[in-house]
Short mmCIF file of C-alpha atoms and ligand atoms in Angstrom, two decimals:
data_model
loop_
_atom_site.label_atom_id
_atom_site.label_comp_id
_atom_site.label_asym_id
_atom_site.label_seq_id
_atom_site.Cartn_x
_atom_site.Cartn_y
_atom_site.Cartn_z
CA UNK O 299 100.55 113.99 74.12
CA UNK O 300 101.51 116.32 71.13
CA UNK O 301 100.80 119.74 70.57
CA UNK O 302 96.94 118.89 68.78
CA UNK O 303 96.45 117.38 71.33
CA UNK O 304 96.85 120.11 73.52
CA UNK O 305 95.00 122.23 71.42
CA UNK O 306 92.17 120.01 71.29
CA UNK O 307 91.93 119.84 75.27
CA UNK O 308 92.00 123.28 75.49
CA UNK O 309 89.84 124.28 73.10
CA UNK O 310 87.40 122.35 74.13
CA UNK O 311 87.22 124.04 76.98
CA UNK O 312 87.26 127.53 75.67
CA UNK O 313 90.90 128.07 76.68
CA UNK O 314 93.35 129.09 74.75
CA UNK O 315 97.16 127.33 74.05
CA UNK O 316 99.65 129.94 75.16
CA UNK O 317 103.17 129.27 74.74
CA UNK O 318 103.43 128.82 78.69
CA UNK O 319 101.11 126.16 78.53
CA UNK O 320 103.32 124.63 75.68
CA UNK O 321 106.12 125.21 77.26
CA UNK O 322 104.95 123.82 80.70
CA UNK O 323 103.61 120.59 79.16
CA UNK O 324 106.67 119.95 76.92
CA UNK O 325 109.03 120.29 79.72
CA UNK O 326 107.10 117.57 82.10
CA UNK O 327 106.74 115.70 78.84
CA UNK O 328 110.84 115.07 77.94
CA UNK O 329 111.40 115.21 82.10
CA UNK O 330 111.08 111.19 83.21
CA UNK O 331 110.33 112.17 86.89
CA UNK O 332 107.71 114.35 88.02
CA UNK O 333 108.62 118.00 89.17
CA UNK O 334 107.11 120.18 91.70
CA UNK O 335 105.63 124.11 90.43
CA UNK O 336 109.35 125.73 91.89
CA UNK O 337 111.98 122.71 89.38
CA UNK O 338 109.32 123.90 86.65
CA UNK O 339 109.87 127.53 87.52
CA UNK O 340 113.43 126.89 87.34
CA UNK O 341 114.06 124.95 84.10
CA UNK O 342 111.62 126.89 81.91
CA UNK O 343 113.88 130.43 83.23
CA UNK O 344 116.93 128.18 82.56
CA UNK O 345 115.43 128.20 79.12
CA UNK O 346 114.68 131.71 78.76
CA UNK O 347 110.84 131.35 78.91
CA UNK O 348 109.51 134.00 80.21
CA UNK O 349 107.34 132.50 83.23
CA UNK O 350 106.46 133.42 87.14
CA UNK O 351 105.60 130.53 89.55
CA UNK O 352 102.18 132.18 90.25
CA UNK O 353 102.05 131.22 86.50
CA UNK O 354 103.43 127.61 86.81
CA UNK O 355 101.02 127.06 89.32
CA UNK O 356 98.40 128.26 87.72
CA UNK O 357 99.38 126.44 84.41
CA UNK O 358 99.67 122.71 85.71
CA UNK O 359 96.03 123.77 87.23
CA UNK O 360 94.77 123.99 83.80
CA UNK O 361 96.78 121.24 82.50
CA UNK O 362 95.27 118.89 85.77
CA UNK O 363 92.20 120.04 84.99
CA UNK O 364 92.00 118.84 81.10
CA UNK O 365 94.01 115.61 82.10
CA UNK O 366 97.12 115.90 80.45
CA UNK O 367 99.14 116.31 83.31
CA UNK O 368 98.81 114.57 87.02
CA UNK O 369 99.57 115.88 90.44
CA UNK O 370 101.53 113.23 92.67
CA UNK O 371 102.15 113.93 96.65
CA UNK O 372 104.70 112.27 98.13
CA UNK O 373 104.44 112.74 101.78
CA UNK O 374 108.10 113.05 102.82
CA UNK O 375 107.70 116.06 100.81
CA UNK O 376 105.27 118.99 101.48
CA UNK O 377 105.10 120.26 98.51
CA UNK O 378 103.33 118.59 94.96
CA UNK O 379 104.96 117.16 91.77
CA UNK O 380 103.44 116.93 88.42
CA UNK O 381 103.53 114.26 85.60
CA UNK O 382 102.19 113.61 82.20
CA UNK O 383 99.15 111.99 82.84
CA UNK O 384 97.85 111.88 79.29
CA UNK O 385 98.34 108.42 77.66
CA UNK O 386 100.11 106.86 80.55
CA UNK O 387 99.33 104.14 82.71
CA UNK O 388 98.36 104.15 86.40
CA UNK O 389 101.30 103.92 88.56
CA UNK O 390 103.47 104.83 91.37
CA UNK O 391 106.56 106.16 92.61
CA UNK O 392 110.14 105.11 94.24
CA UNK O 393 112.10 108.13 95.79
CA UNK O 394 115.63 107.68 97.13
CA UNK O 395 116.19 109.20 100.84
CA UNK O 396 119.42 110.77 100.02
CA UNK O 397 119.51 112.36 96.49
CA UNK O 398 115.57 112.78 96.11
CA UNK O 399 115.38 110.86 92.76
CA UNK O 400 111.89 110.08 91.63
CA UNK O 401 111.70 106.58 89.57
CA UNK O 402 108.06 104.78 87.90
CA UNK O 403 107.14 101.75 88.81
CA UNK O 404 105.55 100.73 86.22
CA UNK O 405 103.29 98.10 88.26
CA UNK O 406 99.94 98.53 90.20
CA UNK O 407 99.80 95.91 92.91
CA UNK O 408 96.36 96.06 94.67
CA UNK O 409 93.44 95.65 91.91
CA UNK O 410 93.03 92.61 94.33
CA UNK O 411 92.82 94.61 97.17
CA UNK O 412 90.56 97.21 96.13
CA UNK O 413 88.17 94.80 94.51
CA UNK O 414 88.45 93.13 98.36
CA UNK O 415 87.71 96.63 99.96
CA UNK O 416 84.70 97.32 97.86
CA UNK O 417 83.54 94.24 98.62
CA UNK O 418 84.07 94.74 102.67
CA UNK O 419 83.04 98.01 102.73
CA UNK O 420 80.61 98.65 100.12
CA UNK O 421 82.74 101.70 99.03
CA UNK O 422 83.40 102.46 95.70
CA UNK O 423 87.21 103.13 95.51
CA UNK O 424 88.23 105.32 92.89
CA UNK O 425 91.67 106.34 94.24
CA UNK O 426 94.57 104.86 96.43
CA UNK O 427 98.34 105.72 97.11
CA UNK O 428 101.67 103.83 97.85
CA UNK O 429 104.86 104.71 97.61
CA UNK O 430 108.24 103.32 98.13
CA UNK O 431 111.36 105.23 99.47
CA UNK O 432 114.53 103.62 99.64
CA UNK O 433 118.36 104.39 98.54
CA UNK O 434 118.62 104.48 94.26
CA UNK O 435 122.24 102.64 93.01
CA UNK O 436 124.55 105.71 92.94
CA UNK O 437 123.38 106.76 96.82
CA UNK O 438 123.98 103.33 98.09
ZN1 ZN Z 219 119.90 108.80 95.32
ZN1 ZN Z 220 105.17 108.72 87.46
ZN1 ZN Z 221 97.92 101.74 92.06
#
């Protein structure tokens, strides 16, 4: 995701590209794990943007909605993270019990499963989650 691409999204939509929703999407884009609408907040003020989390929250809204960015819940957690979405593979997430560090895993185990579940049930999946949790090498 660049910034034409952005721009493209957007204006295809009739929105504009403000420099919040620059900033917002070139933050999650050099951050490797995904961060929730308050370590957004934080960083971007950090960096002297000038941003409220009403605004966060309603800028990873927009970027949800054109599918740049996607909105993981882990459920240890009550609150949700955001990714770039945009370009990226389905996957999932490993989160370590002590520090809270977020890793990809780069893998999607159950296209077997799922086509075995449509099959059972007749459903059409379109979504599913798993996650791991477990201690990451410097909590250990
Ligand atoms: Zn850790
Ligand atoms: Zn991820
Ligand atoms: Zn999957």
């Amino acid at each position: 995701m660049n910034a034409a691409g952005l721009k493209k999204g957007l204006k295809a939509t009739g929105r504009r590209v403000t420099r919040t929703r620059q900033a917002v999407l070139g933050l999650l884009e050099r951050t490797p794990q995904p961060l929730s609408a308050t370590e957004i907040f934080e960083q971007l003020q950090k960096e002297n943007v000038a941003i409220d989390l009403v605004t966060v929250y309603r800028t990873v809204h927009v970027l949800k909605e054109l599918g740049l960015v996607a909105q993981i819940e882990l459920h240890h957690e009550g609150q949700a993270r955001y990714e770039i979405k945009e370009g990226r593979e389905h996957h999932h997430h490993i989160q370590c019990q002590m520090c809270g560090a977020i890793v990809d895993l780069l893998l999607c185990p159950l296209k077997k499963i799922t086509k075995l579940i449509e099959s059972q049930t007749k459903f059409v999946v379109d979504d599913h989650t798993l996650e791991f949790t477990g201690l990451c090498p410097r909590c250990q």
